[in-house]
Amino acid sequence: MAPESTTLLDRPRPSSPAPTPLDWPTLADAFEVACLLRCTPPPATGTRRLADETYRGGVAEFNREHAAHRMRQLLGRLDVPVEHELATGGLRRRYELHRLWVPRENRSAYAALLETGWRQGRRELLGGPVPGASRARQIWRSRLAASAWRAALLAGGRHVRRHCLGVRLADRDLAAVLVRGAALLEVPATLRPGAGCFLVSVANGPHRMRIVDSAAVAPAVAC
């Protein structure tokens, strides 16, 4: 007769229920926060940050005030409490470091929200056109594309040249999202690997203006 432990191991385990899809306004905000965090460098430990660790620490650091302000604004709309600390340093060249952190008791819900937002938003942008998609879905997919570019322009490494506007990113998935998002905004974008990063760029002129205009912060619109 088989041991009881073997019988228990052989029993089918119930799968974890899939997270409830987010509504469009919530998705756009959660997806943008996720993109902002994916623009930040990994912890200074010499180890590679795993995908599921991106949001669970509940801490983000930005060297740009506008990126920190935007994240606070989005988390406020998502009813996620957040604290903001400012540190300054340097001698001849002063710098500011904005540190945002979510209270420990809220981090589990915060991480689940951002993980769902990232997966759902990424799927919308990389999944290709959906036959018979509603007008609302078409509009919100463009807004997700704009959200990704807004986050990258605020928190990514700027790469500005006379002939192009680009961002440097360490996150391969976010780089792919930006290329696809640009296409949804009717702008061709190029992706080029660099030294430890990926460079996504668009040409100066009408293409750059379309990206910048699309990524401008606008009042939230309910659908």
Short mmCIF file of C-alpha atoms in Angstrom, two decimals:
data_model
loop_
_atom_site.label_atom_id
_atom_site.label_comp_id
_atom_site.label_asym_id
_atom_site.label_seq_id
_atom_site.Cartn_x
_atom_site.Cartn_y
_atom_site.Cartn_z
CA MET A 1 0.00 0.00 0.00
CA ALA A 2 1.41 3.42 -0.97
CA PRO A 3 2.31 5.76 1.87
CA GLU A 4 -0.19 8.45 2.65
CA SER A 5 2.33 11.16 1.71
CA THR A 6 2.60 9.76 -1.82
CA THR A 7 -1.16 9.78 -2.16
CA LEU A 8 -1.31 13.39 -1.05
CA LEU A 9 1.42 14.41 -3.49
CA ASP A 10 -0.41 12.70 -6.34
CA ARG A 11 -3.60 14.64 -5.75
CA PRO A 12 -4.22 17.43 -8.26
CA ARG A 13 -3.64 20.81 -6.73
CA PRO A 14 -6.11 23.60 -7.40
CA SER A 15 -4.59 26.26 -9.60
CA SER A 16 -4.39 29.83 -8.36
CA PRO A 17 -7.30 31.89 -9.65
CA ALA A 18 -6.39 34.34 -12.38
CA PRO A 19 -6.41 37.97 -11.18
CA THR A 20 -9.51 39.94 -12.05
CA PRO A 21 -8.83 42.15 -15.10
CA LEU A 22 -8.49 45.82 -14.26
CA ASP A 23 -10.86 48.39 -15.71
CA TRP A 24 -9.30 50.69 -18.30
CA PRO A 25 -8.59 53.79 -16.13
CA THR A 26 -7.11 51.65 -13.34
CA LEU A 27 -5.09 49.65 -15.85
CA ALA A 28 -3.62 52.78 -17.44
CA ASP A 29 -2.48 54.13 -14.06
CA ALA A 30 -1.14 50.81 -12.73
CA PHE A 31 0.64 50.10 -16.02
CA GLU A 32 2.33 53.51 -15.99
CA VAL A 33 3.57 53.01 -12.43
CA ALA A 34 4.94 49.60 -13.45
CA CYS A 35 6.74 51.20 -16.39
CA LEU A 36 8.20 53.91 -14.16
CA LEU A 37 9.62 51.25 -11.85
CA ARG A 38 11.02 49.27 -14.77
CA CYS A 39 13.00 52.37 -15.75
CA THR A 40 14.80 52.40 -12.41
CA PRO A 41 18.09 50.51 -12.02
CA PRO A 42 18.20 47.23 -10.09
CA PRO A 43 19.43 47.24 -6.48
CA ALA A 44 23.14 47.90 -6.13
CA THR A 45 23.90 44.32 -5.13
CA GLY A 46 25.43 43.04 -8.35
CA THR A 47 22.56 40.59 -8.80
CA ARG A 48 19.97 40.60 -11.52
CA ARG A 49 16.54 41.77 -10.42
CA LEU A 50 13.93 39.12 -11.14
CA ALA A 51 10.70 40.16 -12.83
CA ASP A 52 8.55 39.38 -9.78
CA GLU A 53 10.85 41.42 -7.54
CA THR A 54 10.30 44.66 -9.45
CA TYR A 55 7.29 45.74 -7.37
CA ARG A 56 7.41 43.71 -4.14
CA GLY A 57 9.97 45.80 -2.32
CA GLY A 58 7.60 48.74 -2.27
CA VAL A 59 10.50 51.18 -2.77
CA ALA A 60 11.47 53.31 -5.76
CA GLU A 61 14.26 55.84 -6.23
CA PHE A 62 14.37 58.55 -8.88
CA ASN A 63 16.92 61.25 -9.57
CA ARG A 64 14.27 63.34 -11.31
CA GLU A 65 11.61 65.21 -9.40
CA HIS A 66 9.01 64.95 -12.17
CA ALA A 67 9.21 61.14 -12.21
CA ALA A 68 8.73 60.97 -8.44
CA HIS A 69 5.85 63.45 -8.59
CA ARG A 70 4.14 61.46 -11.33
CA MET A 71 4.42 58.21 -9.38
CA ARG A 72 2.94 59.87 -6.30
CA GLN A 73 0.09 61.25 -8.40
CA LEU A 74 -0.69 57.86 -9.92
CA LEU A 75 -0.54 55.99 -6.61
CA GLY A 76 -2.86 58.58 -5.12
CA ARG A 77 -5.40 57.85 -7.85
CA LEU A 78 -4.97 54.13 -7.15
CA ASP A 79 -5.57 54.68 -3.39
CA VAL A 80 -2.10 53.37 -2.53
CA PRO A 81 -0.43 55.28 0.35
CA VAL A 82 3.15 56.34 -0.32
CA GLU A 83 5.83 58.30 1.54
CA HIS A 84 8.29 60.58 -0.22
CA GLU A 85 11.80 61.30 1.06
CA LEU A 86 14.31 63.68 -0.53
CA ALA A 87 18.06 63.34 -0.13
CA THR A 88 20.70 65.66 -1.56
CA GLY A 89 24.40 65.03 -2.05
CA GLY A 90 27.48 65.90 -4.01
CA LEU A 91 29.99 68.68 -3.62
CA ARG A 92 30.73 70.53 -6.84
CA ARG A 93 27.83 68.87 -8.60
CA ARG A 94 24.76 68.64 -6.40
CA TYR A 95 22.14 66.00 -7.00
CA GLU A 96 18.77 65.03 -5.57
CA LEU A 97 17.49 61.53 -4.91
CA HIS A 98 13.75 61.05 -4.50
CA ARG A 99 12.85 57.93 -2.56
CA LEU A 100 9.25 56.71 -2.50
CA TRP A 101 8.12 53.85 -0.34
CA VAL A 102 4.84 52.11 0.30
CA PRO A 103 4.08 51.18 3.94
CA ARG A 104 4.75 47.52 4.68
CA GLU A 105 1.11 46.70 5.37
CA ASN A 106 0.14 47.91 1.89
CA ARG A 107 2.94 46.30 -0.12
CA SER A 108 1.22 43.01 -0.91
CA ALA A 109 -1.83 44.71 -2.46
CA TYR A 110 0.45 47.25 -4.18
CA ALA A 111 2.59 44.51 -5.74
CA ALA A 112 -0.44 42.51 -6.88
CA LEU A 113 -1.95 45.60 -8.50
CA LEU A 114 1.23 46.47 -10.40
CA GLU A 115 1.92 42.89 -11.47
CA THR A 116 -1.60 42.64 -12.87
CA GLY A 117 -1.31 46.06 -14.49
CA TRP A 118 1.99 45.21 -16.15
CA ARG A 119 0.86 41.80 -17.47
CA GLN A 120 -2.47 43.09 -18.72
CA GLY A 121 -1.02 46.25 -20.28
CA ARG A 122 1.88 44.39 -21.89
CA ARG A 123 -0.54 41.86 -23.35
CA GLU A 124 -2.71 44.62 -24.81
CA LEU A 125 0.26 46.30 -26.50
CA LEU A 126 2.21 43.26 -27.70
CA GLY A 127 -0.75 41.05 -28.56
CA GLY A 128 -1.43 42.70 -31.90
CA PRO A 129 -4.75 44.00 -33.24
CA VAL A 130 -7.86 42.19 -32.06
CA PRO A 131 -10.45 41.53 -34.79
CA GLY A 132 -13.66 43.34 -33.96
CA ALA A 133 -12.10 45.29 -31.08
CA SER A 134 -14.39 47.92 -29.66
CA ARG A 135 -13.75 51.60 -30.16
CA ALA A 136 -13.05 51.91 -26.43
CA ARG A 137 -10.39 49.23 -26.57
CA GLN A 138 -8.69 50.89 -29.53
CA ILE A 139 -8.62 54.22 -27.67
CA TRP A 140 -7.29 52.74 -24.44
CA ARG A 141 -4.57 50.74 -26.20
CA SER A 142 -3.26 54.05 -27.56
CA ARG A 143 -3.43 55.51 -24.06
CA LEU A 144 -1.43 52.58 -22.71
CA ALA A 145 1.18 53.22 -25.40
CA ALA A 146 1.32 56.87 -24.34
CA SER A 147 1.62 55.83 -20.68
CA ALA A 148 4.64 53.66 -21.42
CA TRP A 149 6.38 56.45 -23.32
CA ARG A 150 5.52 59.00 -20.63
CA ALA A 151 7.16 56.81 -18.00
CA ALA A 152 10.23 56.23 -20.16
CA LEU A 153 10.69 59.93 -20.92
CA LEU A 154 10.31 60.81 -17.24
CA ALA A 155 12.45 58.10 -15.68
CA GLY A 156 14.51 56.46 -18.44
CA GLY A 157 17.97 57.46 -19.52
CA ARG A 158 17.57 60.27 -22.06
CA HIS A 159 19.45 59.92 -25.35
CA VAL A 160 19.02 63.16 -27.27
CA ARG A 161 20.77 63.77 -30.58
CA ARG A 162 20.23 66.20 -33.43
CA HIS A 163 18.54 63.49 -35.47
CA CYS A 164 16.60 61.54 -32.81
CA LEU A 165 15.09 61.30 -29.36
CA GLY A 166 15.74 58.10 -27.48
CA VAL A 167 15.67 56.44 -24.08
CA ARG A 168 18.10 53.94 -22.59
CA LEU A 169 16.53 51.05 -20.70
CA ALA A 170 17.86 47.99 -18.94
CA ASP A 171 14.50 46.21 -19.23
CA ARG A 172 14.09 44.26 -22.48
CA ASP A 173 10.32 43.85 -22.10
CA LEU A 174 9.77 47.56 -21.60
CA ALA A 175 11.91 48.31 -24.67
CA ALA A 176 9.68 46.00 -26.73
CA VAL A 177 6.58 47.68 -25.29
CA LEU A 178 7.90 51.10 -26.34
CA VAL A 179 8.54 49.96 -29.91
CA ARG A 180 5.07 48.49 -30.20
CA GLY A 181 3.55 51.48 -28.43
CA ALA A 182 5.19 53.84 -30.91
CA ALA A 183 3.66 51.86 -33.76
CA LEU A 184 0.22 52.23 -32.18
CA LEU A 185 0.87 55.98 -32.07
CA GLU A 186 1.77 55.79 -35.77
CA VAL A 187 5.46 56.48 -35.16
CA PRO A 188 8.27 54.16 -36.32
CA ALA A 189 10.78 53.43 -33.55
CA THR A 190 14.12 51.65 -33.66
CA LEU A 191 15.51 49.28 -31.03
CA ARG A 192 19.24 48.89 -30.72
CA PRO A 193 21.18 46.98 -28.04
CA GLY A 194 23.84 48.98 -26.24
CA ALA A 195 26.37 48.41 -23.48
CA GLY A 196 24.21 46.77 -20.84
CA CYS A 197 21.06 48.48 -22.08
CA PHE A 198 18.60 48.85 -24.93
CA LEU A 199 18.17 52.08 -26.85
CA VAL A 200 14.73 52.91 -28.24
CA SER A 201 14.64 56.00 -30.44
CA VAL A 202 12.39 57.94 -32.78
CA ALA A 203 13.43 60.43 -35.45
CA ASN A 204 13.32 64.15 -34.81
CA GLY A 205 10.63 66.18 -36.50
CA PRO A 206 6.98 65.07 -36.72
CA HIS A 207 7.67 61.63 -35.19
CA ARG A 208 9.32 63.08 -32.11
CA MET A 209 6.59 65.68 -31.69
CA ARG A 210 3.88 63.03 -31.90
CA ILE A 211 5.54 60.96 -29.16
CA VAL A 212 6.11 64.00 -26.92
CA ASP A 213 2.58 65.30 -27.44
CA SER A 214 1.05 61.87 -26.79
CA ALA A 215 3.08 61.44 -23.62
CA ALA A 216 2.10 64.82 -22.18
CA VAL A 217 0.17 64.49 -18.94
CA ALA A 218 -3.53 65.05 -19.54
CA PRO A 219 -6.54 64.89 -17.21
CA ALA A 220 -7.88 61.37 -16.74
CA VAL A 221 -10.84 60.58 -18.97
CA ALA A 222 -13.39 58.03 -17.88
CA CYS A 223 -14.65 55.55 -20.44
#
